mmCIF file of C-alpha atoms in Angstrom:
data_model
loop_
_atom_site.group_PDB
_atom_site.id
_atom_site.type_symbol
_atom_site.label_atom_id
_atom_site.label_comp_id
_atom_site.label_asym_id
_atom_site.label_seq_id
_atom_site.Cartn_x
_atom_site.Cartn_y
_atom_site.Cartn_z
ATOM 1 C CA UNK A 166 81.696 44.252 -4.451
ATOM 2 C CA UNK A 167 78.802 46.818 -3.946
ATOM 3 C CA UNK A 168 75.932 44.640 -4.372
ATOM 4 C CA UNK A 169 73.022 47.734 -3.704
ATOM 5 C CA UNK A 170 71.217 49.547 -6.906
ATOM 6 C CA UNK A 171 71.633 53.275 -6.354
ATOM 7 C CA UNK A 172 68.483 54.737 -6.789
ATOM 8 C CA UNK A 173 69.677 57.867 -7.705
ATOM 9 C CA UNK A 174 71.983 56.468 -10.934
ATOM 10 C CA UNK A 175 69.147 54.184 -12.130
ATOM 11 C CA UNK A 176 69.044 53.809 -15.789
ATOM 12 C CA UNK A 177 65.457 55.193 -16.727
ATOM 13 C CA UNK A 178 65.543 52.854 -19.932
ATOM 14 C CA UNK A 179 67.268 49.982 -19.795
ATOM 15 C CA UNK A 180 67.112 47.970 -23.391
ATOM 16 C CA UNK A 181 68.060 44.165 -23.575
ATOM 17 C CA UNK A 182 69.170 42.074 -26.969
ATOM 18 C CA UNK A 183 67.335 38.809 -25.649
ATOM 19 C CA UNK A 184 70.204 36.580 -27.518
ATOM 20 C CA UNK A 185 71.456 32.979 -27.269
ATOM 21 C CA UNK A 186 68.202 30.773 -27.274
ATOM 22 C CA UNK A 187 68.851 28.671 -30.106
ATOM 23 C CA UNK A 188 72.787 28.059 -28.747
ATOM 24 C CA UNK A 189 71.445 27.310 -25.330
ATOM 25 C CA UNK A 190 68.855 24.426 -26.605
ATOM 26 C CA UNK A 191 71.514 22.745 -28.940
ATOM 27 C CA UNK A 192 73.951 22.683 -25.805
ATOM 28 C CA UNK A 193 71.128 20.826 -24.319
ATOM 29 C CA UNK A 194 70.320 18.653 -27.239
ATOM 30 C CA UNK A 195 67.079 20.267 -27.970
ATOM 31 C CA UNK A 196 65.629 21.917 -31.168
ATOM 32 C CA UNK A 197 65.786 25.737 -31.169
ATOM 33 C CA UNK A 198 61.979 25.929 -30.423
ATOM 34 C CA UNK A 199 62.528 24.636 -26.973
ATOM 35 C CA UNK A 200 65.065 27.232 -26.715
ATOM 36 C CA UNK A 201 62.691 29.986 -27.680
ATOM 37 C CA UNK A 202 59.639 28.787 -25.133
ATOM 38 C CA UNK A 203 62.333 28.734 -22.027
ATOM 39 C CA UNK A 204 62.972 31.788 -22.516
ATOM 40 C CA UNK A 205 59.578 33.568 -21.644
ATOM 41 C CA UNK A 206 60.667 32.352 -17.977
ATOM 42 C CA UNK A 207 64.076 35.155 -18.623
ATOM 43 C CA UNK A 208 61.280 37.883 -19.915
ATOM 44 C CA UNK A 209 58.900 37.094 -17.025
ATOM 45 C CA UNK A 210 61.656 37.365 -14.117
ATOM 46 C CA UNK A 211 63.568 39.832 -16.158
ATOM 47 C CA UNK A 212 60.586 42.323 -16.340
ATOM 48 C CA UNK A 213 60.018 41.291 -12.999
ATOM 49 C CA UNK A 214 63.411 42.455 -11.824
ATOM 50 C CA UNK A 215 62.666 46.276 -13.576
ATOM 51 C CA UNK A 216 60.163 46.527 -11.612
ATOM 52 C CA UNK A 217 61.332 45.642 -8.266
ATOM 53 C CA UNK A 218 64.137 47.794 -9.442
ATOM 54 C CA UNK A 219 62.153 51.086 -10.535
ATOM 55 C CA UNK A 220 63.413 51.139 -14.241
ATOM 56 C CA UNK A 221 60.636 53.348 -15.878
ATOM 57 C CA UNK A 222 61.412 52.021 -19.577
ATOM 58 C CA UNK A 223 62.278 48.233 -20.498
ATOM 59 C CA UNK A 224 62.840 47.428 -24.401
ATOM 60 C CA UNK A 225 63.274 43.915 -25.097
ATOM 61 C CA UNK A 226 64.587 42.972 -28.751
ATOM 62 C CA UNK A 227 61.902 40.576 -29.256
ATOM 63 C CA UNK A 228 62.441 40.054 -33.010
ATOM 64 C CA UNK A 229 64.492 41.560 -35.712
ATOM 65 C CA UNK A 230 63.875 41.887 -39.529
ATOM 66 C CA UNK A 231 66.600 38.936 -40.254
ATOM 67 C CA UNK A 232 64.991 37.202 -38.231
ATOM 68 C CA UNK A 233 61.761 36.601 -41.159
ATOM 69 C CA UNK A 234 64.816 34.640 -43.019
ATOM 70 C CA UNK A 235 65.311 31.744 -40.450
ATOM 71 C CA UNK A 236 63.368 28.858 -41.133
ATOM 72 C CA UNK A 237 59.544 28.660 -41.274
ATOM 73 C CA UNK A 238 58.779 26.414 -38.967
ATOM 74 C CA UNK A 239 61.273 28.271 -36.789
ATOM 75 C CA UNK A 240 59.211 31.372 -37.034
ATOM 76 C CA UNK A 241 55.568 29.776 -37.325
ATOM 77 C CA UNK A 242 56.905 28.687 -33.738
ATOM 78 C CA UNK A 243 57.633 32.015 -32.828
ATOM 79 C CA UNK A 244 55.248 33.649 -33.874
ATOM 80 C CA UNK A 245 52.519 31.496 -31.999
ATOM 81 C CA UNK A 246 54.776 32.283 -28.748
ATOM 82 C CA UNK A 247 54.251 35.667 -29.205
ATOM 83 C CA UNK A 248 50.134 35.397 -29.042
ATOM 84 C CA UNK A 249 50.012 33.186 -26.792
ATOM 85 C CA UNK A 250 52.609 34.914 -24.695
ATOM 86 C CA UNK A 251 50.573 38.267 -25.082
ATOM 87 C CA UNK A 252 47.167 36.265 -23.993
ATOM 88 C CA UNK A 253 48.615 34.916 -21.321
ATOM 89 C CA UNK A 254 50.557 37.682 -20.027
ATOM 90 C CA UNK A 255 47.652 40.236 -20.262
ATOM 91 C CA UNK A 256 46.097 39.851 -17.054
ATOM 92 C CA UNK A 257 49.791 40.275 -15.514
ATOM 93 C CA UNK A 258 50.654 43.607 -17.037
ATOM 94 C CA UNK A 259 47.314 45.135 -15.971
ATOM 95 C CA UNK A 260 48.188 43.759 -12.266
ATOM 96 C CA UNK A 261 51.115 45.122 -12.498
ATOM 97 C CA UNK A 262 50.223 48.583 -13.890
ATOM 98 C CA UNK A 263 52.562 48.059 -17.266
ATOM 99 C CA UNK A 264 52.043 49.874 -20.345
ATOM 100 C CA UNK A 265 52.764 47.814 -23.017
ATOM 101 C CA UNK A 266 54.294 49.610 -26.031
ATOM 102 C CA UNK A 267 55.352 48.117 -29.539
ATOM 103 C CA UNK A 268 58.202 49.521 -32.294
ATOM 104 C CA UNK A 269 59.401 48.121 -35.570
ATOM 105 C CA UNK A 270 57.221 46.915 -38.728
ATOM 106 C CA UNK A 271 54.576 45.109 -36.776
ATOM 107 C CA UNK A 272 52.533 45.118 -40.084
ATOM 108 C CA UNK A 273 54.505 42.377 -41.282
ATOM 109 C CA UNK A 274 53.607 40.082 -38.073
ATOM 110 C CA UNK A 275 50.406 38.009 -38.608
ATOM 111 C CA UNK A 276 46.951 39.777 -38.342
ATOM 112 C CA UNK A 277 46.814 37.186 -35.519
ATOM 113 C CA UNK A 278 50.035 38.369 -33.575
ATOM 114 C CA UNK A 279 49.007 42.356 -34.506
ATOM 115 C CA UNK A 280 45.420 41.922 -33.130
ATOM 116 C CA UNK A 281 46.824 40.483 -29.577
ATOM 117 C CA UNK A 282 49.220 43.328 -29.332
ATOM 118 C CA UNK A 283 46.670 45.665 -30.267
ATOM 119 C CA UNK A 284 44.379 44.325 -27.769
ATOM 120 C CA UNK A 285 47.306 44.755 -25.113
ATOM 121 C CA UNK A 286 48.394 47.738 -25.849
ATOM 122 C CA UNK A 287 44.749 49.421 -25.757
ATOM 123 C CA UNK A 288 43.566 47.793 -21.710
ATOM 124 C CA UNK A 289 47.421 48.859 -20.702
ATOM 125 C CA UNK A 290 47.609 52.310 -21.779
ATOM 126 C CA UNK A 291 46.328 54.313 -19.445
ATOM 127 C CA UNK A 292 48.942 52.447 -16.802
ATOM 128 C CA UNK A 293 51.441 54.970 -15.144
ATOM 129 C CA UNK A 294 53.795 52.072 -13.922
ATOM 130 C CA UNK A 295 56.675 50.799 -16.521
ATOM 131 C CA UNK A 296 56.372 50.893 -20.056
ATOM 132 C CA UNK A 297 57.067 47.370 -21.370
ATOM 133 C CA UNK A 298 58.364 47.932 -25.368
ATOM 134 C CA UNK A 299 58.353 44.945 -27.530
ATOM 135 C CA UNK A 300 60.752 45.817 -30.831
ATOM 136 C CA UNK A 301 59.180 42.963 -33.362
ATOM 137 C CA UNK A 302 60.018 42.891 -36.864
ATOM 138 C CA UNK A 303 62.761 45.497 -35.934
ATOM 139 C CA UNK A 304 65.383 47.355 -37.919
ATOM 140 C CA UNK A 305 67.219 50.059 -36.661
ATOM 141 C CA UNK A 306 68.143 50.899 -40.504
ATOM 142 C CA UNK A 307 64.171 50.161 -41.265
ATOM 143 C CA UNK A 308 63.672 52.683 -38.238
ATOM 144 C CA UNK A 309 65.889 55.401 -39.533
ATOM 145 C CA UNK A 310 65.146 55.224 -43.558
ATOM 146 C CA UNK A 311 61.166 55.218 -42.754
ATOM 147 C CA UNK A 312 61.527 58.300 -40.924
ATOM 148 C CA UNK A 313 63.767 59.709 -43.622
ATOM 149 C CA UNK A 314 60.984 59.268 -46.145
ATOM 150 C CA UNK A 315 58.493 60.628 -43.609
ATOM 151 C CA UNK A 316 60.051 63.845 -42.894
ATOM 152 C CA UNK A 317 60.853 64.189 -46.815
ATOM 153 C CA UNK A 318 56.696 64.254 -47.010
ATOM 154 C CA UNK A 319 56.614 67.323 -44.867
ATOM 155 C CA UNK A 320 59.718 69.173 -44.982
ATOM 156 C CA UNK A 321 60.847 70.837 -48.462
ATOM 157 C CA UNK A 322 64.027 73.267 -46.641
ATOM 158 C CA UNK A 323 66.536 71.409 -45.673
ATOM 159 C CA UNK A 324 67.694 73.590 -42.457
ATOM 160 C CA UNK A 325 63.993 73.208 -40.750
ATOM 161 C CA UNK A 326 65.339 69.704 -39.525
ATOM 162 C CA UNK A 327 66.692 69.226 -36.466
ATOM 163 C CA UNK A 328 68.013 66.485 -34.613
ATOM 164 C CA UNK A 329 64.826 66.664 -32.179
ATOM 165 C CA UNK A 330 62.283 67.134 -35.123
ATOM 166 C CA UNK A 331 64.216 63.992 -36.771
ATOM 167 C CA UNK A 332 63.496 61.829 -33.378
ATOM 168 C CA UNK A 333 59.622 62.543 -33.747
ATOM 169 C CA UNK A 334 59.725 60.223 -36.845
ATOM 170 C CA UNK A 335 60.650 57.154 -34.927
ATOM 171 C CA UNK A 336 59.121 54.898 -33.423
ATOM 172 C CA UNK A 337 59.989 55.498 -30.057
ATOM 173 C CA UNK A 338 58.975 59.232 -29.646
ATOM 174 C CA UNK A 339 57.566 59.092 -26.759
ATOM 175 C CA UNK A 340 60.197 57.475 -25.332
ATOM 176 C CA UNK A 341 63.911 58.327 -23.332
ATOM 177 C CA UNK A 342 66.871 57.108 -25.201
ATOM 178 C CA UNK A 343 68.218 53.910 -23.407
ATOM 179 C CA UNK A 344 71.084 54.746 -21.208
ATOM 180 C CA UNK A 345 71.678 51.337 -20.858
ATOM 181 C CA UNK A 346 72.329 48.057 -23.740
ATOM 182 C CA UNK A 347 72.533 44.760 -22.849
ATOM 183 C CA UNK A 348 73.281 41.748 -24.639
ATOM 184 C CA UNK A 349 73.365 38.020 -23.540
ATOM 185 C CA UNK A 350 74.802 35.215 -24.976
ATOM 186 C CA UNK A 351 78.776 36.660 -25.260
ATOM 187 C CA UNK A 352 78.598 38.494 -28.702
ATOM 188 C CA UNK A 353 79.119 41.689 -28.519
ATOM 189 C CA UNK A 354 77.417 43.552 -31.873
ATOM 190 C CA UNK A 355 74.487 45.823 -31.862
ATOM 191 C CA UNK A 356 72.858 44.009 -34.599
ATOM 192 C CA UNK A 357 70.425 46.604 -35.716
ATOM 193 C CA UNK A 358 68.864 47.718 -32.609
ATOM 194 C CA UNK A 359 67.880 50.933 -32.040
ATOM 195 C CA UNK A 360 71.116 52.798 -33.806
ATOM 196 C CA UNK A 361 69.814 56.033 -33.374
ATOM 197 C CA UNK A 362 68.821 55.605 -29.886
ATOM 198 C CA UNK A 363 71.868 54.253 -28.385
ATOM 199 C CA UNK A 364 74.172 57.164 -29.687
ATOM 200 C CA UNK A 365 75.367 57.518 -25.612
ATOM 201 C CA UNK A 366 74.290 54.035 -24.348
ATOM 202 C CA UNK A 367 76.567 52.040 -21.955
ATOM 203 C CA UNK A 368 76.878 48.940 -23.258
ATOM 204 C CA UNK A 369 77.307 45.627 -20.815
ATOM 205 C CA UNK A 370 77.821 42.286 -22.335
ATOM 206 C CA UNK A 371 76.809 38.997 -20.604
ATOM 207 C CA UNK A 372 78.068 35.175 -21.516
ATOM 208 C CA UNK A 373 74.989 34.245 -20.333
ATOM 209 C CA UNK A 374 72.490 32.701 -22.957
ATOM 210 C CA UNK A 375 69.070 34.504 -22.650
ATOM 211 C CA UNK A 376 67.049 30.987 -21.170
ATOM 212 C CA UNK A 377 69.540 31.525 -18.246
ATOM 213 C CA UNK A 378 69.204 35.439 -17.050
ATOM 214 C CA UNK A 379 67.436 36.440 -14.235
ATOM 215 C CA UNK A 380 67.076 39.418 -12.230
ATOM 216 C CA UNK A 381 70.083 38.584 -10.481
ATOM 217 C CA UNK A 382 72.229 39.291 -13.845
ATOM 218 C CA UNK A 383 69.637 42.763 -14.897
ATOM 219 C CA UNK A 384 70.981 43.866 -11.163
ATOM 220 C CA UNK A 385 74.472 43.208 -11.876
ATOM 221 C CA UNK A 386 74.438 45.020 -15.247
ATOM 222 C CA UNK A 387 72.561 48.379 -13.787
ATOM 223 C CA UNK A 388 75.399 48.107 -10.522
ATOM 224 C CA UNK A 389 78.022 47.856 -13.322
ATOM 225 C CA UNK A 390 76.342 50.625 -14.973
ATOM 226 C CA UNK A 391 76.131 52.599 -12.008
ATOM 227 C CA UNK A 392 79.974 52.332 -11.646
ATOM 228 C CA UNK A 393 80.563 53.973 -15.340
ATOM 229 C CA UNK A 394 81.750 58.034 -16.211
ATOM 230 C CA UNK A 395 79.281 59.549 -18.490
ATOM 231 C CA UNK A 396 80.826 61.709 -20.131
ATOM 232 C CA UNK A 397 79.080 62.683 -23.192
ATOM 233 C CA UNK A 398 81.729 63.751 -25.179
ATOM 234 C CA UNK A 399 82.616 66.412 -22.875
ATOM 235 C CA UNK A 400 85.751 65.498 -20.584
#
């Protein structure tokens, strides 16, 4: 097996559902929390990885709209990994020359959670490295109905909308389509995430719960990639 990236075929956006945390603490006998902290060590070496690699865009499904209905304690606990995670990771990204970027409601988080990320994303944005994209309180459906109702503000006719107008309503504008989805943990469902985006993703499914991937496994997903025929629709 080829076991070299191909700079020339790299995925410029790579997006990851981070999935399995909960499943990989029971296994252990832990609570799901425990779960959830052990994997910030999978988003440290995992971002790490991207950028050894050269990926220009990495979008980690961080957490979705469904996930407000687990239980409160559940995300209390989550949410105080996220600021903490952000404080502590600051420093890192600005090393590092990552701009940090955010999509989904984030007006839901906690005025706690949205003033970190604010904080972050204002000392990283002038980076030129990768662009680090944190999809919190995240609905591709929530995505795709907001900009409906935005473009319905400023557009009376119909035929004025195109599919490239349509993308300047979401949330990720700025921002290459992923060419690349992966998932961890062995289901393989999109869940929600980013349905517009990933109209011509590649798709690459891991059994690997999310407390257990590494840069090892993002390498093996972009080689597998790399291996693919796209095609586009065309033949």
């Amino acid at each position: 097996m080829n076991d070299i990236i191909d700079k020339k075929k790299l995925p410029t956006h790579i997006a990851i559902t981070m999935d399995g945390n909960g499943r990989w603490a029971k296994e252990k006998g832990k609570n799901r929390i425990f779960g959830h902290n052990q994997g910030i060590k999978a988003v440290k070496d995992t971002i790490e990885g991207a950028i050894e690699y050269g990926v220009k865009f990495l979008t980690l499904f961080a957490f979705s709209t469904e996930n407000w209905k687990r239980p409160k304690n559940e995300v209390d606990a989550l949410m105080k990994l996220l600021i903490s995670s952000i404080h502590n990771e600051t420093k890192t990204l600005l090393k590092n020359n990552i701009k940090l970027k955010t999509i989904g409601n984030t007006m839901q988080l906690p005025k706690k959670c949205q003033n970190e990320l604010s904080e972050c994303i204002r000392l990283t944005k002038n980076n030129t490295g990768m662009t680090l994209i944190l999809a919190l309180s995240y609905s591709g459906k929530w995505e795709i109905l907001n900009a409906v109702k935005m473009i319905l503000e400023n557009y009376s006719n119909e035929n004025e909308i195109s599919e490239s107008i349509f993308e300047q309503y979401l949330s990720t504008k700025s921002v290459p389509d992923p060419e690349l989805l992966i998932r961890t943990s062995g289901e393989k469902r999109i869940s929600n995430f980013m349905l517009w985006q990933i109209a011509y993703s590649e798709l690459y499914f891991t059994k690997k719960k999310w407390p257990d991937f590494r840069r090892e496994d993002l390498k093996e997903a972009i080689i597998d990639y790399q291996k693919r025929e796209r095609r586009f629709g065309k033949t």
